[in-house]
C-alpha positions as a LaTeX table, in Angstrom:
\begin{tabular}{lrrr}
\hline
Residue & $x$ (\AA) & $y$ (\AA) & $z$ (\AA) \\
\hline
Met1 & $-22.27$ & 21.90 & 3.86 \\
Leu2 & $-18.14$ & 21.41 & 4.19 \\
Pro3 & $-15.88$ & 21.71 & 1.16 \\
Phe4 & $-14.07$ & 18.56 & 0.41 \\
Glu5 & $-10.65$ & 19.66 & 1.58 \\
Glu6 & $-11.94$ & 20.77 & 4.99 \\
Ala7 & $-13.74$ & 18.04 & 5.85 \\
Leu8 & $-10.99$ & 15.65 & 4.91 \\
Glu9 & $-8.59$ & 17.89 & 7.07 \\
Arg10 & $-11.21$ & 17.79 & 10.14 \\
Val11 & $-11.07$ & 13.81 & 9.81 \\
Leu12 & $-7.29$ & 13.07 & 9.67 \\
Gly13 & $-6.43$ & 15.87 & 12.35 \\
Asn14 & $-8.70$ & 13.84 & 14.68 \\
Ala15 & $-7.13$ & 10.28 & 13.68 \\
Arg16 & $-5.46$ & 9.05 & 16.73 \\
Arg17 & $-2.65$ & 6.88 & 16.38 \\
Leu18 & $-2.21$ & 3.36 & 17.50 \\
Gly19 & $-0.19$ & 1.53 & 19.10 \\
Ser20 & 2.32 & $-1.43$ & 17.77 \\
Glu21 & 3.05 & $-4.81$ & 17.96 \\
Arg22 & 5.88 & $-7.05$ & 16.97 \\
Val23 & 5.28 & $-9.40$ & 14.29 \\
Ala24 & 7.27 & $-11.97$ & 12.10 \\
Val25 & 8.74 & $-10.78$ & 8.73 \\
Gly26 & 6.93 & $-13.54$ & 7.11 \\
Asp27 & 3.34 & $-11.90$ & 8.37 \\
Ala28 & 4.33 & $-8.51$ & 7.97 \\
Leu29 & 2.89 & $-7.80$ & 4.34 \\
Gly30 & 0.53 & $-4.94$ & 3.77 \\
Arg31 & 1.49 & $-3.77$ & 7.47 \\
Val32 & 2.56 & $-0.36$ & 8.29 \\
Leu33 & 6.05 & $-0.49$ & 9.90 \\
Ala34 & 6.22 & 1.73 & 13.40 \\
Glu35 & 10.21 & 1.70 & 13.35 \\
Thr36 & 12.87 & 2.96 & 11.50 \\
Leu37 & 15.35 & 0.34 & 10.62 \\
Arg38 & 18.82 & 0.49 & 9.89 \\
Ala39 & 21.70 & $-1.31$ & 8.70 \\
Asp40 & 23.66 & $-3.12$ & 11.66 \\
Ser41 & 26.18 & $-4.02$ & 9.11 \\
Pro42 & 27.45 & $-3.62$ & 5.69 \\
Met43 & 25.15 & $-4.77$ & 2.94 \\
Pro44 & 26.53 & $-6.88$ & 1.57 \\
Ala45 & 28.52 & $-7.93$ & 4.30 \\
Phe46 & 31.72 & $-9.08$ & 2.19 \\
Asp47 & 33.10 & $-8.38$ & $-1.12$ \\
Tyr48 & 32.16 & $-11.28$ & $-3.03$ \\
Ser49 & 31.77 & $-11.83$ & $-7.23$ \\
Ala50 & 29.34 & $-10.81$ & $-9.63$ \\
Met51 & 29.88 & $-14.22$ & $-11.73$ \\
Asp52 & 31.54 & $-17.61$ & $-12.59$ \\
Gly53 & 35.32 & $-16.85$ & $-13.02$ \\
Tyr54 & 38.56 & $-16.25$ & $-11.51$ \\
Ala55 & 39.58 & $-13.75$ & $-8.98$ \\
Val56 & 42.97 & $-12.29$ & $-9.43$ \\
Ala57 & 45.35 & $-9.68$ & $-8.12$ \\
Ser58 & 45.31 & $-7.44$ & $-11.16$ \\
Ser59 & 48.83 & $-5.82$ & $-10.02$ \\
Gly60 & 49.96 & $-9.25$ & $-10.60$ \\
Phe61 & 49.46 & $-8.76$ & $-14.55$ \\
His62 & 52.61 & $-7.19$ & $-15.71$ \\
Gly63 & 54.21 & $-6.94$ & $-19.34$ \\
Ala64 & 52.82 & $-9.05$ & $-22.73$ \\
Met65 & 49.50 & $-10.52$ & $-22.79$ \\
Pro66 & 48.47 & $-13.27$ & $-22.41$ \\
Val67 & 49.33 & $-14.23$ & $-18.80$ \\
Thr68 & 49.15 & $-17.89$ & $-17.66$ \\
Leu69 & 48.95 & $-18.40$ & $-13.62$ \\
Pro70 & 48.52 & $-21.16$ & $-11.24$ \\
Val71 & 45.33 & $-21.75$ & $-9.65$ \\
Val72 & 45.63 & $-22.91$ & $-6.16$ \\
Gly73 & 41.79 & $-23.32$ & $-5.33$ \\
Glu74 & 38.78 & $-22.28$ & $-5.90$ \\
Ser75 & 35.75 & $-20.35$ & $-3.55$ \\
Gln76 & 32.44 & $-21.14$ & $-3.20$ \\
Thr77 & 29.45 & $-19.47$ & $-1.93$ \\
Gly78 & 28.73 & $-20.13$ & 1.53 \\
His79 & 32.22 & $-21.58$ & 1.91 \\
Glu80 & 35.39 & $-19.75$ & 3.79 \\
Pro81 & 37.86 & $-18.96$ & 0.62 \\
Pro82 & 41.55 & $-19.96$ & 0.10 \\
Glu83 & 43.87 & $-16.64$ & 0.55 \\
Leu84 & 45.35 & $-15.67$ & $-2.51$ \\
Thr85 & 49.27 & $-15.17$ & $-2.78$ \\
Pro86 & 50.62 & $-12.73$ & $-5.96$ \\
Gly87 & 50.84 & $-14.59$ & $-9.20$ \\
Thr88 & 48.46 & $-16.66$ & $-8.40$ \\
Ala89 & 44.32 & $-16.85$ & $-9.48$ \\
Cys90 & 41.59 & $-18.61$ & $-7.87$ \\
Arg91 & 38.55 & $-20.33$ & $-9.11$ \\
Ile92 & 35.08 & $-18.28$ & $-8.13$ \\
Phe93 & 31.89 & $-18.55$ & $-8.40$ \\
Thr94 & 28.75 & $-16.33$ & $-8.71$ \\
Gly95 & 28.12 & $-14.67$ & $-4.98$ \\
Ala96 & 31.39 & $-16.25$ & $-3.31$ \\
Val97 & 33.34 & $-14.70$ & $-0.87$ \\
Leu98 & 36.53 & $-12.67$ & $-2.75$ \\
Pro99 & 39.84 & $-14.30$ & $-1.50$ \\
Ala100 & 41.79 & $-12.06$ & 0.55 \\
Gly101 & 44.56 & $-10.79$ & $-1.86$ \\
Ala102 & 42.20 & $-10.33$ & $-4.62$ \\
Asp103 & 40.99 & $-7.25$ & $-5.78$ \\
Ala104 & 39.04 & $-8.59$ & $-9.69$ \\
Val105 & 37.35 & $-11.53$ & $-11.45$ \\
Val106 & 38.15 & $-12.56$ & $-14.98$ \\
Met107 & 34.89 & $-14.14$ & $-16.18$ \\
Gln108 & 35.54 & $-17.83$ & $-17.22$ \\
Glu109 & 34.31 & $-17.09$ & $-20.68$ \\
Asn110 & 38.06 & $-14.91$ & $-21.07$ \\
Val111 & 39.99 & $-18.23$ & $-19.69$ \\
Glu112 & 41.24 & $-20.66$ & $-20.86$ \\
Arg113 & 41.54 & $-23.54$ & $-18.38$ \\
Asp114 & 44.39 & $-26.19$ & $-18.70$ \\
Gly115 & 44.38 & $-28.56$ & $-15.48$ \\
Asp116 & 46.03 & $-26.39$ & $-12.70$ \\
Arg117 & 47.08 & $-23.17$ & $-14.84$ \\
Ala118 & 44.41 & $-20.87$ & $-16.64$ \\
Thr119 & 45.65 & $-18.45$ & $-19.13$ \\
Phe120 & 44.49 & $-15.20$ & $-19.32$ \\
Ser121 & 44.46 & $-12.96$ & $-22.40$ \\
Ala122 & 43.53 & $-9.58$ & $-20.94$ \\
Gln123 & 44.72 & $-7.57$ & $-18.32$ \\
Pro124 & 42.05 & $-7.20$ & $-15.37$ \\
Lys125 & 41.13 & $-3.58$ & $-13.59$ \\
Ala126 & 40.79 & $-3.58$ & $-10.15$ \\
Gly127 & 37.12 & $-3.83$ & $-9.09$ \\
Asp128 & 35.90 & $-5.63$ & $-12.28$ \\
His129 & 33.13 & $-7.74$ & $-11.41$ \\
Val130 & 33.39 & $-7.31$ & $-7.95$ \\
Arg131 & 30.42 & $-6.24$ & $-5.60$ \\
His132 & 31.80 & $-4.07$ & $-2.51$ \\
Ala133 & 30.98 & $-4.90$ & 1.21 \\
Gly134 & 28.39 & $-1.65$ & 2.10 \\
Glu135 & 28.11 & $-1.17$ & $-1.76$ \\
Asp136 & 24.14 & $-1.77$ & $-1.07$ \\
Leu137 & 23.86 & $-0.30$ & 2.59 \\
Ala138 & 26.76 & 1.69 & 5.08 \\
Val139 & 26.69 & 0.89 & 8.58 \\
Gly140 & 23.68 & 3.12 & 10.19 \\
Gln141 & 22.46 & 3.98 & 6.84 \\
Val142 & 18.42 & 4.10 & 6.56 \\
Ala143 & 17.03 & 0.88 & 5.00 \\
Val144 & 13.27 & 1.13 & 5.89 \\
Lys145 & 11.74 & 4.25 & 7.40 \\
Ala146 & 9.04 & 4.42 & 9.64 \\
Gly147 & 5.54 & 4.49 & 8.19 \\
Thr148 & 6.21 & 2.40 & 5.23 \\
Arg149 & 3.33 & $-0.35$ & 3.92 \\
Leu150 & 5.55 & $-3.15$ & 3.72 \\
Gly151 & 5.03 & $-5.04$ & 0.45 \\
Gly152 & 7.59 & $-7.86$ & $-1.09$ \\
Gly153 & 10.28 & $-5.76$ & $-1.78$ \\
Gln154 & 10.27 & $-4.47$ & 1.73 \\
Leu155 & 9.97 & $-7.44$ & 3.59 \\
Gly156 & 12.60 & $-9.15$ & 1.64 \\
Leu157 & 14.88 & $-5.88$ & 2.40 \\
Cys158 & 14.01 & $-6.63$ & 6.20 \\
Ala159 & 15.16 & $-10.30$ & 6.07 \\
Ala160 & 18.18 & $-9.30$ & 4.59 \\
Leu161 & 19.26 & $-6.91$ & 7.24 \\
Asp162 & 18.66 & $-9.89$ & 9.62 \\
Arg163 & 15.07 & $-9.01$ & 10.93 \\
Ala164 & 13.33 & $-12.06$ & 12.03 \\
His165 & 10.58 & $-9.68$ & 13.48 \\
Val166 & 9.30 & $-6.09$ & 12.90 \\
His167 & 7.80 & $-3.61$ & 14.80 \\
Val168 & 4.06 & $-2.50$ & 13.04 \\
Ala169 & 1.19 & $-0.62$ & 13.51 \\
Arg170 & $-1.84$ & $-2.65$ & 15.42 \\
Arg171 & $-4.62$ & $-2.98$ & 12.55 \\
Pro172 & $-7.48$ & $-0.79$ & 13.34 \\
Arg173 & $-10.70$ & $-2.66$ & 14.13 \\
Val174 & $-13.83$ & $-1.37$ & 12.10 \\
Thr175 & $-17.27$ & $-2.44$ & 13.04 \\
Ile176 & $-19.53$ & $-1.98$ & 9.57 \\
Val177 & $-23.73$ & $-1.27$ & 10.43 \\
Cys178 & $-25.27$ & $-1.47$ & 7.82 \\
Thr179 & $-28.84$ & $-0.28$ & 8.41 \\
Gly180 & $-32.35$ & $-0.48$ & 6.10 \\
Asp181 & $-35.61$ & $-2.30$ & 6.50 \\
Glu182 & $-35.16$ & $-3.80$ & 2.88 \\
Leu183 & $-31.94$ & $-5.44$ & 3.54 \\
Arg184 & $-31.50$ & $-8.75$ & 3.49 \\
Ala185 & $-28.62$ & $-11.07$ & 3.43 \\
Pro186 & $-27.15$ & $-12.28$ & 0.30 \\
Gly187 & $-28.93$ & $-15.71$ & $-0.36$ \\
Glu188 & $-31.74$ & $-15.18$ & 1.98 \\
Lys189 & $-34.95$ & $-15.72$ & 0.94 \\
Pro190 & $-36.41$ & $-12.35$ & $-0.54$ \\
Trp191 & $-39.52$ & $-10.93$ & 0.54 \\
Pro192 & $-41.28$ & $-7.40$ & $-1.36$ \\
Gly193 & $-39.07$ & $-4.92$ & $-1.95$ \\
Ser194 & $-35.66$ & $-6.23$ & $-0.20$ \\
Ile195 & $-32.32$ & $-6.10$ & $-1.35$ \\
Pro196 & $-29.51$ & $-8.21$ & $-0.90$ \\
Glu197 & $-27.08$ & $-6.52$ & 1.17 \\
Ser198 & $-23.30$ & $-5.67$ & $-0.69$ \\
Asn199 & $-22.32$ & $-2.39$ & 1.18 \\
Gly200 & $-20.93$ & $-4.50$ & 4.17 \\
Ile201 & $-18.86$ & $-6.78$ & 1.92 \\
Ala202 & $-17.90$ & $-4.29$ & $-0.51$ \\
Leu203 & $-16.60$ & $-2.35$ & 2.57 \\
Ser204 & $-14.66$ & $-4.81$ & 4.22 \\
Gly205 & $-12.66$ & $-5.90$ & 1.53 \\
Trp206 & $-11.61$ & $-1.61$ & 1.20 \\
Val207 & $-11.05$ & $-1.96$ & 4.82 \\
Arg208 & $-8.90$ & $-4.89$ & 4.59 \\
Gln209 & $-7.17$ & $-3.25$ & 1.77 \\
Ala210 & $-6.48$ & $-0.07$ & 4.16 \\
Gly211 & $-4.61$ & $-2.53$ & 6.75 \\
Gly212 & $-7.67$ & $-2.51$ & 9.03 \\
Glu213 & $-9.72$ & $-5.33$ & 10.46 \\
Pro214 & $-13.15$ & $-5.36$ & 9.77 \\
Val215 & $-16.11$ & $-6.76$ & 11.67 \\
Ile216 & $-19.56$ & $-7.06$ & 10.07 \\
Ala217 & $-22.29$ & $-6.34$ & 12.33 \\
Pro218 & $-25.94$ & $-8.07$ & 12.22 \\
Leu219 & $-28.14$ & $-5.84$ & 10.11 \\
Ala220 & $-29.95$ & $-2.98$ & 12.02 \\
Arg221 & $-33.37$ & $-2.16$ & 10.76 \\
Asp222 & $-34.64$ & 1.40 & 10.55 \\
Asp223 & $-35.56$ & 2.03 & 14.37 \\
Arg224 & $-33.87$ & 4.84 & 16.37 \\
Glu225 & $-33.99$ & 2.29 & 19.79 \\
Ala226 & $-32.58$ & $-1.02$ & 18.11 \\
Thr227 & $-30.29$ & 0.90 & 16.07 \\
Ser228 & $-28.55$ & 2.90 & 19.01 \\
Met229 & $-28.42$ & $-0.44$ & 20.96 \\
Ala230 & $-26.22$ & $-1.86$ & 17.91 \\
Leu231 & $-23.99$ & 1.42 & 17.77 \\
Arg232 & $-23.31$ & 1.26 & 21.73 \\
Thr233 & $-21.95$ & $-2.24$ & 21.36 \\
Ala234 & $-20.07$ & $-1.38$ & 18.28 \\
Leu235 & $-18.25$ & 1.71 & 19.93 \\
Ala236 & $-17.51$ & $-0.03$ & 22.94 \\
Glu237 & $-15.32$ & $-2.81$ & 20.79 \\
Ser238 & $-13.99$ & $-1.03$ & 17.94 \\
Asp239 & $-11.49$ & 1.68 & 16.81 \\
Val240 & $-13.73$ & 2.86 & 14.19 \\
Val241 & $-17.37$ & 2.81 & 13.33 \\
Leu242 & $-19.18$ & 2.42 & 10.11 \\
Thr243 & $-22.40$ & 3.20 & 9.62 \\
Val244 & $-24.07$ & 2.63 & 6.56 \\
Gly245 & $-27.43$ & 4.40 & 5.04 \\
Gly246 & $-29.62$ & 6.40 & 7.41 \\
Val247 & $-27.74$ & 9.78 & 7.45 \\
Ser248 & $-29.87$ & 11.92 & 5.41 \\
Val249 & $-32.96$ & 13.79 & 6.76 \\
Gly250 & $-35.90$ & 11.58 & 5.99 \\
Asp251 & $-38.32$ & 10.21 & 8.24 \\
His252 & $-36.50$ & 6.63 & 7.95 \\
Asp253 & $-32.91$ & 8.14 & 8.17 \\
Val254 & $-32.10$ & 7.66 & 12.32 \\
Val255 & $-28.58$ & 7.13 & 12.50 \\
Arg256 & $-27.47$ & 10.45 & 13.11 \\
Pro257 & $-30.00$ & 10.82 & 16.16 \\
Ala258 & $-28.98$ & 7.20 & 17.53 \\
Leu259 & $-24.92$ & 7.69 & 16.96 \\
Glu260 & $-26.04$ & 10.27 & 19.26 \\
Ala261 & $-27.89$ & 8.90 & 21.80 \\
Ala262 & $-25.19$ & 6.24 & 21.89 \\
Gly263 & $-22.60$ & 8.80 & 23.21 \\
Ala264 & $-20.87$ & 10.35 & 20.04 \\
Thr265 & $-20.05$ & 13.82 & 19.27 \\
Leu266 & $-21.04$ & 14.66 & 15.58 \\
Asp267 & $-18.45$ & 17.31 & 13.84 \\
Phe268 & $-20.10$ & 17.34 & 10.26 \\
Tyr269 & $-22.84$ & 15.41 & 8.12 \\
Lys270 & $-22.60$ & 17.18 & 4.84 \\
Val271 & $-19.55$ & 16.97 & 2.34 \\
Arg272 & $-19.79$ & 19.07 & $-0.96$ \\
Ile273 & $-19.12$ & 16.35 & $-3.09$ \\
Lys274 & $-21.23$ & 13.67 & $-5.40$ \\
Pro275 & $-21.55$ & 10.64 & $-5.11$ \\
Gly276 & $-22.11$ & 11.59 & $-0.88$ \\
Lys277 & $-23.33$ & 14.34 & $-0.12$ \\
Pro278 & $-24.44$ & 12.71 & 3.20 \\
Leu279 & $-21.55$ & 12.34 & 5.21 \\
Val280 & $-21.22$ & 12.14 & 9.20 \\
Phe281 & $-17.83$ & 12.47 & 10.95 \\
Gly282 & $-17.48$ & 11.86 & 14.45 \\
Asn283 & $-16.01$ & 10.86 & 17.81 \\
Ala284 & $-17.13$ & 8.63 & 21.26 \\
Gly285 & $-14.26$ & 8.51 & 23.36 \\
Thr286 & $-11.36$ & 7.41 & 21.06 \\
Thr287 & $-13.89$ & 5.36 & 18.90 \\
His288 & $-14.11$ & 7.57 & 15.05 \\
Val289 & $-17.19$ & 7.02 & 13.69 \\
Leu290 & $-18.01$ & 7.88 & 10.10 \\
Gly291 & $-21.51$ & 8.10 & 8.78 \\
Leu292 & $-21.93$ & 6.88 & 4.72 \\
Pro293 & $-24.92$ & 7.02 & 2.30 \\
Gly294 & $-26.82$ & 3.69 & 1.80 \\
Asn295 & $-26.36$ & 3.86 & $-2.32$ \\
Pro296 & $-23.31$ & 1.62 & $-3.39$ \\
Val297 & $-21.21$ & 4.10 & $-4.85$ \\
Ser298 & $-21.53$ & 6.70 & $-2.48$ \\
Ala299 & $-20.84$ & 4.73 & 0.44 \\
Gln300 & $-17.49$ & 3.31 & $-1.50$ \\
Val301 & $-16.64$ & 6.52 & $-3.04$ \\
Thr302 & $-16.98$ & 8.21 & 0.38 \\
Phe303 & $-15.34$ & 5.44 & 2.21 \\
Ala304 & $-12.15$ & 4.92 & $-0.48$ \\
Leu305 & $-12.10$ & 9.12 & $-0.21$ \\
Phe306 & $-11.97$ & 9.55 & 3.94 \\
Gly307 & $-12.40$ & 6.13 & 5.49 \\
Met308 & $-8.98$ & 4.64 & 3.25 \\
Ala309 & $-7.03$ & 7.91 & 4.72 \\
Leu310 & $-8.18$ & 8.03 & 8.26 \\
Leu311 & $-7.17$ & 4.57 & 8.72 \\
Arg312 & $-4.18$ & 4.42 & 7.03 \\
Thr313 & $-3.41$ & 7.67 & 9.28 \\
Met314 & $-4.30$ & 5.87 & 12.22 \\
Gln315 & $-1.77$ & 3.30 & 11.20 \\
Gly316 & 0.99 & 5.83 & 10.69 \\
Asp317 & 1.17 & 5.74 & 7.14 \\
Ala318 & 3.19 & 7.82 & 5.14 \\
Gln319 & 1.15 & 7.63 & 2.31 \\
Ala320 & $-1.94$ & 8.42 & 3.62 \\
Arg321 & $-3.97$ & 10.09 & 0.85 \\
Pro322 & $-3.36$ & 8.46 & $-2.75$ \\
Pro323 & $-1.23$ & 10.50 & $-5.00$ \\
Leu324 & $-3.54$ & 12.70 & $-8.09$ \\
Arg325 & $-2.40$ & 10.90 & $-11.48$ \\
Arg326 & $-2.96$ & 12.90 & $-14.52$ \\
Gly327 & $-5.41$ & 11.62 & $-17.38$ \\
Arg328 & $-6.19$ & 12.54 & $-20.82$ \\
Leu329 & $-10.20$ & 12.30 & $-21.19$ \\
Ala330 & $-11.30$ & 10.34 & $-24.36$ \\
Lys331 & $-14.85$ & 11.32 & $-24.23$ \\
Pro332 & $-16.53$ & 14.81 & $-22.72$ \\
Leu333 & $-17.69$ & 14.89 & $-19.00$ \\
Arg334 & $-20.48$ & 17.38 & $-17.97$ \\
Gln335 & $-21.63$ & 17.93 & $-14.48$ \\
Lys336 & $-23.77$ & 20.32 & $-12.71$ \\
Pro337 & $-21.54$ & 23.25 & $-10.64$ \\
Gly338 & $-21.79$ & 22.88 & $-7.03$ \\
Arg339 & $-20.47$ & 19.76 & $-5.91$ \\
Arg340 & $-17.03$ & 18.22 & $-6.43$ \\
Gly341 & $-17.23$ & 15.14 & $-8.87$ \\
Tyr342 & $-15.65$ & 12.04 & $-8.51$ \\
Tyr343 & $-16.57$ & 9.88 & $-11.47$ \\
Arg344 & $-16.07$ & 6.56 & $-11.99$ \\
Ala345 & $-14.17$ & 5.69 & $-15.33$ \\
Gln346 & $-11.39$ & 2.99 & $-17.00$ \\
His347 & $-8.35$ & 3.58 & $-18.51$ \\
Ser348 & $-8.15$ & 2.57 & $-21.88$ \\
Ala349 & $-5.17$ & 3.47 & $-25.62$ \\
Glu350 & $-7.50$ & 6.33 & $-26.13$ \\
Gly351 & $-7.48$ & 7.46 & $-22.58$ \\
Val352 & $-9.30$ & 7.65 & $-19.51$ \\
Ile353 & $-13.01$ & 6.83 & $-20.63$ \\
Pro354 & $-15.86$ & 8.33 & $-17.98$ \\
Leu355 & $-18.28$ & 5.23 & $-17.27$ \\
Asp356 & $-21.60$ & 5.77 & $-18.96$ \\
Asn357 & $-23.84$ & 4.73 & $-15.52$ \\
Gln358 & $-23.10$ & 7.36 & $-13.14$ \\
Ala359 & $-25.66$ & 6.61 & $-10.71$ \\
Ser360 & $-25.02$ & 6.20 & $-7.22$ \\
Gly361 & $-26.85$ & 3.02 & $-6.96$ \\
Ala362 & $-25.03$ & 1.33 & $-9.69$ \\
Pro363 & $-22.71$ & $-1.40$ & $-8.23$ \\
Thr364 & $-21.44$ & $-2.16$ & $-11.77$ \\
Ser365 & $-19.75$ & 1.47 & $-11.74$ \\
Met366 & $-17.09$ & 0.60 & $-8.46$ \\
Ala367 & $-16.69$ & $-3.09$ & $-10.00$ \\
Trp368 & $-15.71$ & $-1.71$ & $-13.69$ \\
Ala369 & $-13.61$ & 1.53 & $-12.77$ \\
Asp370 & $-10.13$ & 1.31 & $-12.04$ \\
Cys371 & $-10.18$ & 5.29 & $-11.50$ \\
Leu372 & $-12.06$ & 8.04 & $-10.08$ \\
Val373 & $-12.00$ & 11.57 & $-12.24$ \\
Ile374 & $-11.93$ & 14.35 & $-10.15$ \\
Val375 & $-14.25$ & 17.88 & $-11.45$ \\
Pro376 & $-13.87$ & 20.51 & $-9.71$ \\
Glu377 & $-17.28$ & 22.26 & $-7.63$ \\
Asp378 & $-17.57$ & 25.09 & $-10.18$ \\
Ser379 & $-16.77$ & 23.33 & $-13.23$ \\
Glu380 & $-19.08$ & 22.01 & $-15.54$ \\
Gly381 & $-17.12$ & 19.63 & $-16.95$ \\
Phe382 & $-14.24$ & 18.85 & $-19.87$ \\
Glu383 & $-14.15$ & 18.24 & $-23.25$ \\
Ala384 & $-12.69$ & 15.36 & $-24.63$ \\
Gly385 & $-8.66$ & 15.59 & $-24.71$ \\
Thr386 & $-8.56$ & 17.45 & $-21.42$ \\
Glu387 & $-5.94$ & 16.81 & $-18.66$ \\
Val388 & $-7.69$ & 15.83 & $-15.77$ \\
Asp389 & $-7.24$ & 15.09 & $-12.37$ \\
Val390 & $-7.75$ & 11.37 & $-11.34$ \\
Ile391 & $-7.11$ & 8.96 & $-8.59$ \\
Gln392 & $-6.29$ & 5.51 & $-9.51$ \\
Leu393 & $-8.38$ & 2.87 & $-7.51$ \\
Gly394 & $-5.19$ & 0.47 & $-7.18$ \\
Asp395 & $-3.21$ & 3.41 & $-5.48$ \\
Leu396 & $-5.92$ & 2.96 & $-2.40$ \\
\hline
\end{tabular}
């Protein structure tokens, strides 16, 4: 049974990097950038006014104030400005190009206008209310690094760089194979002992969150030969195959031998964590296999810890692993030593509150939690008020 860090390093060390594809910037939300973007021209491309007012040459103001200057024209956004001659002013609007010969803008609130003349009560300084070319990005400066997962801010910057398309990592195709005689589709007529299958839906959401393209395979029954056939199909069509359930050592746990019969080589099948001790990782050619426990919480926690990082690494995500944050426990948290614990919890004004129901078969805990509290494997837990490591589910 492997400790968590060793198991994760084995998974990520085996991760196969995917190729890239060219997509429109407007379609790149959540994708991982496969190229480093640099500024081809200065940003902004020209000096412009930071507010409405009057463009002037500061050197033309000498002696006692106020000073009255003729207004020779105006500079509007999207239009070429007039050239400013010494001893004149130009009406200018926010975002408009600063006229040649001007080096400052005086706010319109500080100017008295009378026809084609403007009176200034205070002497401007060079650079007042001017945004200079290249102030944000110089030519050749890195704007967005490869490995960045693109959010709204990064997409806006890509467009500001005049990029209509970007190269991003291909989305990993992930087939989810849920196993168990007791499973039925949600809404299907129940039979004695049956339960609605929820893991496939939950995991498909997690896969999308990690940038993957999920495919939920037809339910596989607890039959080795049938499961092996289903896995052969999934392995041939996927970058990653997730199996759910049947990875332990019970009489009806057929996934491990079925994977091997389908051509997979298994690296490990137990990790010293809870929930989620039975966890399989292996490869079949270029396809990765992750065998998750069948309990809803165990399946989601193990995928959050291993599957999310695997998919992000395959896409070249620079932040493949979620950052560890700190929180203060609002009530005690106990565990039996021996495995590293990941306990579902919520943030509150009082601190981090572990949920009362930590059973691995209780889907409410993953639906209601906003973080996982980490308890080291050699620890018996923590008292209220202790600072602990947490993983924010929103960081995944």
